[in-house]
Coordinates of C-alpha atoms and ligand atoms in Angstrom, one line a residue:
X2 CA 68.8 110.1 103.9
X3 CA 70.4 113.1 105.6
X4 CA 74.0 112.2 105.6
X5 CA 77.1 112.1 103.4
X6 CA 80.2 109.9 103.7
X7 CA 83.1 112.1 104.6
X8 CA 86.4 111.1 106.2
X9 CA 85.4 107.5 106.8
X10 CA 82.1 108.3 108.6
X11 CA 78.6 109.4 108.0
X12 CA 78.2 113.1 108.5
X13 CA 75.0 115.1 108.8
X14 CA 74.4 117.3 105.8
X15 CA 75.2 121.0 106.2
X16 CA 73.1 121.6 103.1
X17 CA 69.4 121.6 104.1
X18 CA 67.5 121.3 100.8
X19 CA 65.3 118.2 100.9
X20 CA 64.3 116.3 97.8
X21 CA 61.5 113.8 97.5
X22 CA 62.3 110.4 95.9
X23 CA 59.5 108.8 94.0
X24 CA 59.3 105.2 92.6
X25 CA 59.2 105.8 88.9
X26 CA 57.0 102.8 88.2
X27 CA 54.3 103.8 90.7
X28 CA 54.8 107.5 91.5
X29 CA 54.9 106.5 95.2
X30 CA 57.0 108.6 97.6
X31 CA 59.8 106.2 98.8
X32 CA 62.2 108.5 100.5
X33 CA 63.6 112.0 101.3
X34 CA 67.1 113.0 100.7
X35 CA 68.9 116.0 102.1
X36 CA 71.2 117.5 99.5
X37 CA 74.7 118.7 100.3
X38 CA 76.1 122.2 99.7
X39 CA 79.5 123.9 99.2
X40 CA 80.4 123.3 102.9
X41 CA 79.8 119.6 102.7
X42 CA 81.7 119.4 99.5
X43 CA 84.7 121.4 100.8
X44 CA 84.8 119.0 103.8
X45 CA 84.9 116.0 101.6
X46 CA 87.7 117.5 99.4
X47 CA 89.7 118.4 102.5
X48 CA 89.4 114.8 103.8
X49 CA 90.4 113.4 100.4
X50 CA 93.4 115.7 100.2
X51 CA 94.6 114.7 103.7
X52 CA 94.2 111.1 102.9
X53 CA 96.1 111.3 99.6
X54 CA 99.4 111.8 101.4
X55 CA 99.4 108.2 102.7
X56 CA 97.1 106.5 100.2
X57 CA 99.3 107.5 97.2
X58 CA 102.2 105.8 98.9
X59 CA 100.5 102.5 99.5
X60 CA 101.9 99.5 97.7
X61 CA 100.2 97.8 94.9
X62 CA 99.7 94.7 97.1
X63 CA 98.0 96.9 99.8
X64 CA 95.7 98.5 97.3
X65 CA 94.7 95.0 96.0
X66 CA 93.6 94.0 99.4
X67 CA 91.5 97.2 99.9
X68 CA 89.9 96.8 96.4
X69 CA 88.9 93.2 97.4
X70 CA 87.4 94.4 100.6
X71 CA 85.3 96.8 98.6
X72 CA 84.2 94.0 96.4
X73 CA 83.4 91.8 99.4
X74 CA 81.4 94.6 101.1
X75 CA 79.2 95.0 98.0
X76 CA 78.8 91.3 97.7
X77 CA 77.3 91.3 101.2
X78 CA 74.8 94.0 100.3
X79 CA 74.0 92.7 96.8
X80 CA 70.3 92.1 97.4
X81 CA 69.7 95.5 99.0
X82 CA 71.5 97.3 96.3
X83 CA 69.5 95.5 93.6
X84 CA 66.2 96.1 95.4
X85 CA 66.9 99.8 95.8
X86 CA 68.1 100.2 92.2
X87 CA 64.8 98.8 91.0
X88 CA 62.7 100.9 93.4
X89 CA 64.5 104.2 92.9
X90 CA 65.6 104.0 89.3
X91 CA 63.1 101.5 87.8
X92 CA 65.7 99.4 86.1
X93 CA 64.3 95.9 85.2
X94 CA 65.5 93.1 87.4
X95 CA 67.6 91.4 84.7
X96 CA 69.3 94.7 83.8
X97 CA 69.8 95.5 87.5
X98 CA 71.6 92.3 88.0
X99 CA 74.1 93.3 85.3
X100 CA 74.5 96.8 86.7
X101 CA 75.1 95.7 90.3
X102 CA 77.1 92.5 89.6
X103 CA 79.5 94.5 87.4
X104 CA 79.7 97.3 89.9
X105 CA 81.2 94.8 92.3
X106 CA 83.3 93.3 89.6
X107 CA 85.0 96.6 88.8
X108 CA 86.8 96.3 92.1
X109 CA 88.0 92.9 91.1
X110 CA 89.0 93.8 87.6
X111 CA 91.0 96.8 88.9
X112 CA 93.3 94.5 90.9
X113 CA 94.6 93.0 87.6
X114 CA 95.9 96.4 86.7
X115 CA 98.1 96.6 89.7
X116 CA 101.3 95.4 88.0
X117 CA 104.6 97.2 88.6
X118 CA 105.1 97.8 84.8
X119 CA 101.9 99.8 84.7
X120 CA 103.5 102.3 87.1
X121 CA 107.1 102.4 86.1
X122 CA 109.3 101.3 83.2
X123 CA 112.9 101.9 82.2
X124 CA 113.4 103.0 78.6
X125 CA 117.0 104.0 77.5
X126 CA 118.1 106.7 79.9
X127 CA 114.7 107.4 81.2
X128 CA 112.7 105.9 84.1
X129 CA 109.1 106.6 83.2
X130 CA 107.0 106.9 86.3
X131 CA 103.2 107.0 86.5
X132 CA 102.1 108.9 89.6
X133 CA 98.6 109.2 91.1
X134 CA 97.4 112.6 90.1
X135 CA 95.8 113.7 93.3
X136 CA 92.2 114.0 94.5
X137 CA 89.8 112.8 91.9
X138 CA 86.3 114.3 91.6
X139 CA 83.9 111.6 90.2
X140 CA 80.5 112.7 88.9
X141 CA 78.1 110.3 87.6
X142 CA 74.5 110.0 86.0
X143 CA 71.4 108.2 87.2
X144 CA 71.1 105.5 84.5
X145 CA 72.8 102.7 86.4
X146 CA 74.3 104.7 89.3
X147 CA 76.2 101.9 91.2
X148 CA 77.8 100.8 87.9
X149 CA 79.3 104.3 87.2
X150 CA 80.2 105.1 90.8
X151 CA 82.1 101.8 91.2
X152 CA 83.7 101.8 87.8
X153 CA 85.3 105.2 88.4
X154 CA 86.2 104.6 92.0
X155 CA 87.9 101.3 91.2
X156 CA 90.2 102.8 88.6
X157 CA 90.9 105.9 90.7
X158 CA 91.7 104.0 93.9
X159 CA 93.8 101.5 92.0
X160 CA 95.9 104.4 90.6
X161 CA 96.5 105.7 94.2
X162 CA 94.1 108.7 94.0
X163 CA 91.7 109.5 96.7
X164 CA 88.1 110.3 95.6
X165 CA 85.2 112.7 96.1
X166 CA 82.1 111.3 94.5
X167 CA 79.0 113.1 93.5
X168 CA 76.4 110.6 92.1
X169 CA 73.3 111.9 90.5
X170 CA 70.8 113.6 92.8
X171 CA 68.3 111.2 91.4
X172 CA 70.1 108.2 93.0
X173 CA 70.5 109.0 96.7
X174 CA 69.1 105.8 98.0
X175 CA 71.4 103.7 95.8
X176 CA 74.2 106.0 97.1
X177 CA 73.2 105.3 100.7
X178 CA 73.7 101.5 100.3
X179 CA 77.0 102.2 98.5
X180 CA 78.2 104.4 101.4
X181 CA 77.3 101.7 103.8
X182 CA 79.5 99.3 101.7
X183 CA 82.4 101.8 101.8
X184 CA 82.1 102.1 105.5
X185 CA 82.0 98.4 105.9
X186 CA 85.2 98.0 103.7
X187 CA 86.9 100.2 106.2
X188 CA 89.4 102.0 103.9
X189 CA 91.6 104.6 105.6
X190 CA 89.6 107.7 106.5
X191 CA 89.2 110.2 103.7
X192 CA 90.2 107.8 100.8
X193 CA 86.6 107.6 99.7
X194 CA 84.1 110.4 100.2
X195 CA 80.6 110.8 98.8
X196 CA 78.4 113.9 98.8
X197 CA 74.9 113.8 97.6
X198 CA 73.7 116.9 95.9
X199 CA 73.0 118.9 92.8
X200 CA 75.4 119.3 90.0
X201 CA 75.4 123.1 90.0
X202 CA 76.3 123.2 93.7
X203 CA 78.3 120.1 94.7
X204 CA 79.5 119.3 91.2
X205 CA 80.5 122.9 90.5
X206 CA 82.4 123.1 93.8
X207 CA 84.3 119.9 92.9
X208 CA 85.1 121.2 89.4
X209 CA 86.4 124.6 90.6
X210 CA 88.3 123.4 93.7
X211 CA 92.1 124.0 93.5
X212 CA 92.5 120.8 95.6
X213 CA 90.9 118.5 93.0
X214 CA 93.4 117.6 90.3
X215 CA 91.2 115.3 88.1
X216 CA 87.6 115.3 87.1
X217 CA 86.0 112.1 85.7
X218 CA 82.5 112.9 84.5
X219 CA 79.8 110.8 82.9
X220 CA 76.7 112.6 81.9
X221 CA 75.2 114.9 79.3
X222 CA 77.2 116.7 76.7
X223 CA 75.7 120.0 77.9
X224 CA 77.2 119.6 81.4
X225 CA 80.4 118.0 80.0
X226 CA 81.0 121.2 78.1
X227 CA 80.6 123.4 81.2
X228 CA 83.0 121.1 83.1
X229 CA 85.6 121.2 80.4
X230 CA 85.5 124.9 80.3
X231 CA 85.7 125.4 84.1
X232 CA 88.4 122.8 84.5
X233 CA 90.6 124.5 82.0
X234 CA 91.1 127.3 84.5
X235 CA 93.6 125.1 86.3
X236 CA 94.4 122.8 83.5
X237 CA 92.6 120.0 85.4
X238 CA 92.8 116.6 83.7
X239 CA 89.3 115.6 82.6
X240 CA 87.7 112.5 81.4
X241 CA 84.3 113.1 79.9
X242 CA 81.9 110.3 79.0
X243 CA 79.0 112.1 77.3
X244 CA 76.0 111.5 75.1
X245 CA 75.4 109.4 72.0
X246 CA 73.1 109.0 69.0
X247 CA 74.3 105.6 67.9
X248 CA 73.6 104.1 64.5
X249 CA 72.7 100.4 64.0
X250 CA 73.4 99.5 60.4
X251 CA 71.4 96.6 59.2
X252 CA 73.0 95.2 56.0
X253 CA 71.0 93.9 53.1
X254 CA 72.3 90.3 53.5
X255 CA 71.0 90.1 57.1
X256 CA 68.2 87.8 58.1
X257 CA 65.8 90.5 58.8
X258 CA 63.9 88.9 61.7
X259 CA 67.2 88.5 63.6
X260 CA 68.5 91.9 62.5
X261 CA 65.4 93.7 63.9
X262 CA 65.5 91.7 67.1
X263 CA 69.1 92.8 67.5
X264 CA 68.3 96.5 66.6
X265 CA 65.5 96.5 69.2
X266 CA 67.7 95.0 71.8
X267 CA 70.5 97.6 71.4
X268 CA 68.0 100.4 70.7
X269 CA 65.8 99.8 73.7
X270 CA 68.4 98.6 76.3
X271 CA 67.6 100.3 79.6
X272 CA 64.5 101.5 77.7
X273 CA 66.7 103.8 75.7
X274 CA 68.1 105.5 78.8
X275 CA 71.5 104.4 77.7
X276 CA 74.4 106.3 76.2
X277 CA 75.2 103.4 73.9
X278 CA 71.6 102.9 72.7
X279 CA 71.4 102.3 69.0
X280 CA 68.6 104.8 68.3
X281 CA 69.2 105.4 64.6
X282 CA 68.4 102.2 62.7
X283 CA 69.8 102.4 59.2
X284 CA 68.0 100.0 56.9
X285 CA 68.4 99.1 53.2
X286 CA 65.7 100.9 51.3
X287 CA 64.9 97.7 49.4
X288 CA 64.0 95.8 52.6
X289 CA 62.0 98.5 54.3
X290 CA 58.5 97.0 54.1
X291 CA 59.7 93.7 55.6
X292 CA 61.7 95.5 58.3
X293 CA 58.7 97.6 59.3
X294 CA 56.6 94.5 59.8
X295 CA 59.3 92.9 62.1
X296 CA 59.6 96.2 64.0
X297 CA 55.9 96.3 64.7
X298 CA 55.7 92.8 65.9
X299 CA 58.8 93.1 67.9
X300 CA 57.6 96.1 69.8
X301 CA 54.1 94.6 70.3
X302 CA 55.8 91.7 72.0
X303 CA 57.9 93.7 74.4
X304 CA 56.9 93.3 78.0
X305 CA 56.2 96.7 79.6
X306 CA 55.7 96.6 83.3
X307 CA 56.9 96.1 86.9
X308 CA 60.7 96.5 86.9
X309 CA 61.0 93.9 89.7
X310 CA 59.7 91.2 87.3
X311 CA 62.3 89.3 85.5
X312 CA 60.5 89.3 82.1
X313 CA 60.0 93.1 82.1
X314 CA 61.9 94.8 79.3
X315 CA 60.3 98.2 79.1
X316 CA 60.7 100.3 82.3
X317 CA 59.4 103.7 83.3
X318 CA 61.5 106.8 82.7
X319 CA 63.6 107.8 85.8
X320 CA 61.5 110.9 86.6
X321 CA 58.3 112.7 85.6
X322 CA 60.5 115.5 84.2
X323 CA 62.3 113.0 82.0
X324 CA 59.0 111.5 80.9
X325 CA 57.9 115.0 79.7
X326 CA 61.2 115.5 77.9
X327 CA 60.8 112.3 75.9
X328 CA 57.2 113.2 75.1
X329 CA 58.5 116.5 73.7
X330 CA 60.7 114.6 71.3
X331 CA 57.8 112.4 70.2
X332 CA 55.8 115.5 69.4
X333 CA 58.8 117.0 67.7
X334 CA 59.2 113.9 65.4
X335 CA 55.5 114.1 64.4
X336 CA 55.7 117.8 63.7
X337 CA 58.9 117.3 61.6
X338 CA 56.9 115.0 59.4
X339 CA 58.2 111.5 60.5
X340 CA 55.6 108.8 60.6
X341 CA 54.8 106.9 63.8
X342 CA 55.0 103.2 62.9
X343 CA 54.1 102.2 66.4
X344 CA 53.9 103.9 69.8
X345 CA 53.4 107.7 70.0
X346 CA 52.5 110.2 72.6
X347 CA 51.1 109.4 76.0
X348 CA 51.4 106.4 78.4
X349 CA 50.7 102.8 77.6
X350 CA 47.3 101.7 78.8
X351 CA 47.4 100.3 82.3
X352 CA 50.6 102.2 83.3
X353 CA 49.1 105.7 84.0
X354 CA 50.7 106.0 87.4
X355 CA 54.3 105.5 86.4
X356 CA 56.6 107.4 84.1
X357 CA 56.1 104.9 81.3
X358 CA 56.6 105.9 77.6
X359 CA 55.1 103.9 74.8
X360 CA 58.0 102.3 72.9
X361 CA 57.9 104.3 69.7
X362 CA 59.4 103.8 66.2
X363 CA 59.4 106.5 63.7
X364 CA 59.8 105.7 60.0
X365 CA 60.3 108.2 57.1
X366 CA 63.0 109.8 59.2
X367 CA 65.8 111.8 57.5
X368 CA 69.1 112.2 59.2
X369 CA 68.7 116.0 59.5
X370 CA 65.6 115.9 61.7
X371 CA 65.9 116.8 65.3
X372 CA 64.8 113.3 66.4
X373 CA 67.7 111.9 64.4
X374 CA 70.3 114.3 65.7
X375 CA 69.6 114.9 69.4
X376 CA 69.9 112.3 72.2
X377 CA 66.3 111.5 73.3
X378 CA 67.3 109.0 76.1
X379 CA 64.0 107.1 76.0
X380 CA 62.4 104.3 74.0
X381 CA 62.2 106.3 70.7
X382 CA 63.8 104.9 67.6
X383 CA 64.3 106.4 64.2
X384 CA 64.4 104.3 61.0
X385 CA 66.4 105.9 58.2
X386 CA 66.8 104.2 54.8
X387 CA 70.0 104.1 52.8
X388 CA 70.9 102.9 49.3
X389 CA 74.3 101.0 49.3
X390 CA 76.9 100.5 51.9
X391 CA 78.7 103.8 51.2
X392 CA 75.5 105.8 52.0
X393 CA 75.0 103.7 55.2
X394 CA 78.5 104.7 56.4
X395 CA 78.0 108.3 55.4
X396 CA 74.7 108.6 57.3
X397 CA 76.1 106.7 60.3
X398 CA 79.0 109.1 60.6
X399 CA 76.9 112.2 59.9
X400 CA 76.3 112.9 63.6
X401 CA 77.8 115.2 66.3
X402 CA 78.3 112.1 68.5
X403 CA 80.5 109.0 68.2
X404 CA 80.2 106.8 71.3
X405 CA 78.9 103.5 69.9
X406 CA 77.8 101.9 66.6
X407 CA 76.4 98.6 65.6
X408 CA 76.6 96.6 62.3
X409 CA 74.5 93.6 61.7
X410 CA 74.9 91.4 58.6
X411 CA 75.2 87.8 57.5
X412 CA 78.7 88.1 56.1
X413 CA 80.8 88.8 59.1
X414 CA 83.8 90.0 57.1
X415 CA 81.7 92.5 55.1
X416 CA 80.2 93.7 58.4
X417 CA 83.7 94.1 59.9
X418 CA 84.7 96.0 56.8
X419 CA 81.8 98.5 57.4
X420 CA 82.8 98.7 61.1
X421 CA 86.3 99.9 60.0
X422 CA 84.8 103.0 58.5
X423 CA 82.7 104.1 61.5
X424 CA 83.8 107.1 63.5
X425 CA 82.9 105.8 66.9
X426 CA 84.7 104.8 70.2
X427 CA 83.2 101.3 70.0
X428 CA 81.6 99.3 67.2
X429 CA 79.9 96.0 68.0
X430 CA 79.5 93.6 65.1
X431 CA 76.5 91.2 65.1
X432 CA 76.3 91.2 68.9
X433 CA 76.4 93.6 71.8
X434 CA 79.6 93.3 73.8
X435 CA 81.0 95.5 76.5
X436 CA 84.6 94.5 77.3
X437 CA 85.6 95.9 80.7
X438 CA 89.3 95.6 79.7
X439 CA 89.0 97.5 76.4
X440 CA 89.1 101.3 76.3
X441 CA 85.6 102.9 76.4
X442 CA 84.8 106.4 75.3
X443 CA 83.6 108.5 72.5
X444 CA 84.6 110.5 69.4
X445 CA 83.4 114.1 68.9
X446 CA 80.7 115.4 71.3
X447 CA 80.6 112.0 73.0
X448 CA 83.5 113.0 75.1
X449 CA 87.2 113.1 75.9
X450 CA 89.4 110.3 77.1
X451 CA 88.8 106.6 77.7
X452 CA 87.8 104.5 80.7
X453 CA 88.1 100.8 81.5
X454 CA 91.2 98.7 81.8
X455 CA 94.7 100.2 81.5
X456 CA 93.3 103.3 79.7
X457 CA 91.0 104.0 82.7
X458 CA 93.8 103.5 85.1
X459 CA 96.1 105.8 83.2
X460 CA 93.5 108.6 83.2
X461 CA 94.3 108.9 87.0
X462 CA 98.0 108.9 86.5
X463 CA 100.5 111.7 85.7
X464 CA 103.8 111.0 84.0
X465 CA 107.2 111.9 85.4
X466 CA 110.5 111.0 83.7
X467 CA 113.7 110.6 85.7
X468 CA 116.7 110.9 83.3
X469 CA 119.8 109.1 84.5
X470 CA 122.6 106.7 83.5
Ligands
NAD16 P1 73.5 115.2 83.5 O1 74.6 115.7 82.7 O2 72.3 116.0 83.7 O3 74.1 114.8 85.0 C1 75.2 114.0 85.2 C2 75.8 114.3 86.5 O4 76.3 115.6 86.4 C3 74.9 114.3 87.7 O5 75.5 113.8 88.8 C4 74.5 115.8 87.8 O6 74.1 116.2 89.1 C5 75.9 116.4 87.5 N1 75.9 117.8 87.1 C6 74.9 118.5 86.6 N2 75.3 119.8 86.4 C7 76.6 119.9 86.8 C8 77.6 120.9 86.9 N3 77.3 122.2 86.5 N4 78.8 120.6 87.4 C9 79.1 119.4 87.7 N5 78.2 118.3 87.7 C10 77.0 118.6 87.3 O7 73.2 113.7 82.9 P2 72.1 112.7 83.4 O8 70.8 113.2 83.0 O9 72.4 112.3 84.8 O10 72.5 111.4 82.5 C11 72.2 111.2 81.2 C12 73.3 111.7 80.3 O11 74.5 110.9 80.6 C13 73.0 111.3 78.8 O12 73.4 112.4 78.0 C14 73.8 110.1 78.6 O13 74.2 109.9 77.2 C15 75.0 110.4 79.4 N6 75.7 109.2 79.7 C16 76.9 108.9 79.1 C17 77.6 107.7 79.3 C18 78.9 107.4 78.7 O14 79.6 106.5 79.1 N7 79.3 108.2 77.6 C19 77.1 106.8 80.2 C20 75.9 107.1 80.8 C21 75.2 108.3 80.6

């Protein structure tokens, strides 16, 4: 992969650094990607800036047609995109289906937002207009790359912005298929641009550019802070979707077998490589022994293995470096005095070639331990006991993050009552739901702003008021 997508065509990379891409499940070398540099990025920004002049003036009906063409182009390449997501990222087949199907669907959902009242309303003596803000820089992580790229692109394009995307440098083969889809959709040259490359080079150039008005970033809180600080130089609008350390509160009236099944599902989704993973499991002290038993059996029954198989639940970590990072946290938990209930350091037997981590559950965790405070982004769960609902809420909210939270209990009204006290962008009660029409985003270090639906669209719009009689 030696090209970027700039100005409606594939362009040889000016940057010359070459990165090896390994299948995370086998360690096998599956590709080489040439990474872009400042010159590639500036070219993409210039193309987007030129295209903005006409794209921002397109009608809502015209934009609907283009969004549908993008959805159709992805539909045609569905199988290729799924296959490469499994090979390059290691996402299990069932999860990959969700990522890629919804990546396409974002271009369909966005069409529903294209209603005149979302762009202009009359209120008293004011005509309130929502204008596309300009060129949008979209930077995305590796944990479901097509999903993030398409979600941001759909909202930005619907708003009338042109885009420069920088997906994770760990996802270039997924980006290649997406670029082919963009080419196939045939949008006017420069409306969509994609540069592969590193964050500190391509990402930084986008953030600093005077020709990019909006940054929408999904990734770590560490990088989000840098972007917020750099973007403030020009008062750039930013949407930051960052990390999480989500609590799952199991209430004492829950049927514990079901509650633990739920906690494992939300804690280990995407093998913990998920910003919404419920990695702090808060359990009533009086039910701990029973819960431990269910956790042990639940983990023992999880299918670890080949991501292309439909029954696989536990996948490898995306890279060897990330595997090492997760191992460091497991060692940290042990050194902090937490007890390994199941799992622990090293690779599961039979999976020595891939970046597999043993699904690990720590008990005896207190909420001040590093493993309970920092985002591990792997299959490592902390069980923390509480005494009474008030303490459960206090521990749940005692975190620097606030992206997602879960409550599970038999009495739905009581569970809903607990949900009302949680400081979190989303709280799921008794099931895991992602509603693509509801605002998504976090409190505190989990970010700034909201994506999805009308909130997502508005994040790419600037307001002008015309006052007249
Ligand atoms: P990351 O922050 O390392 O990288 C994310 C993106 O930012 C990549 O494209 C990377 O190249 C780029 N980047 C790195 N340095 C940059 C810089 N200086 N300027 C601009 N861009 C830069 O995160 P990651 O490891 O790819 O993803 C995992 C993180 O993402 C986790 O913290 C996770 O919680 C978070 N995440 C959040 C959400 C959410 O919706 N809140 C969703 C998925 C992932």
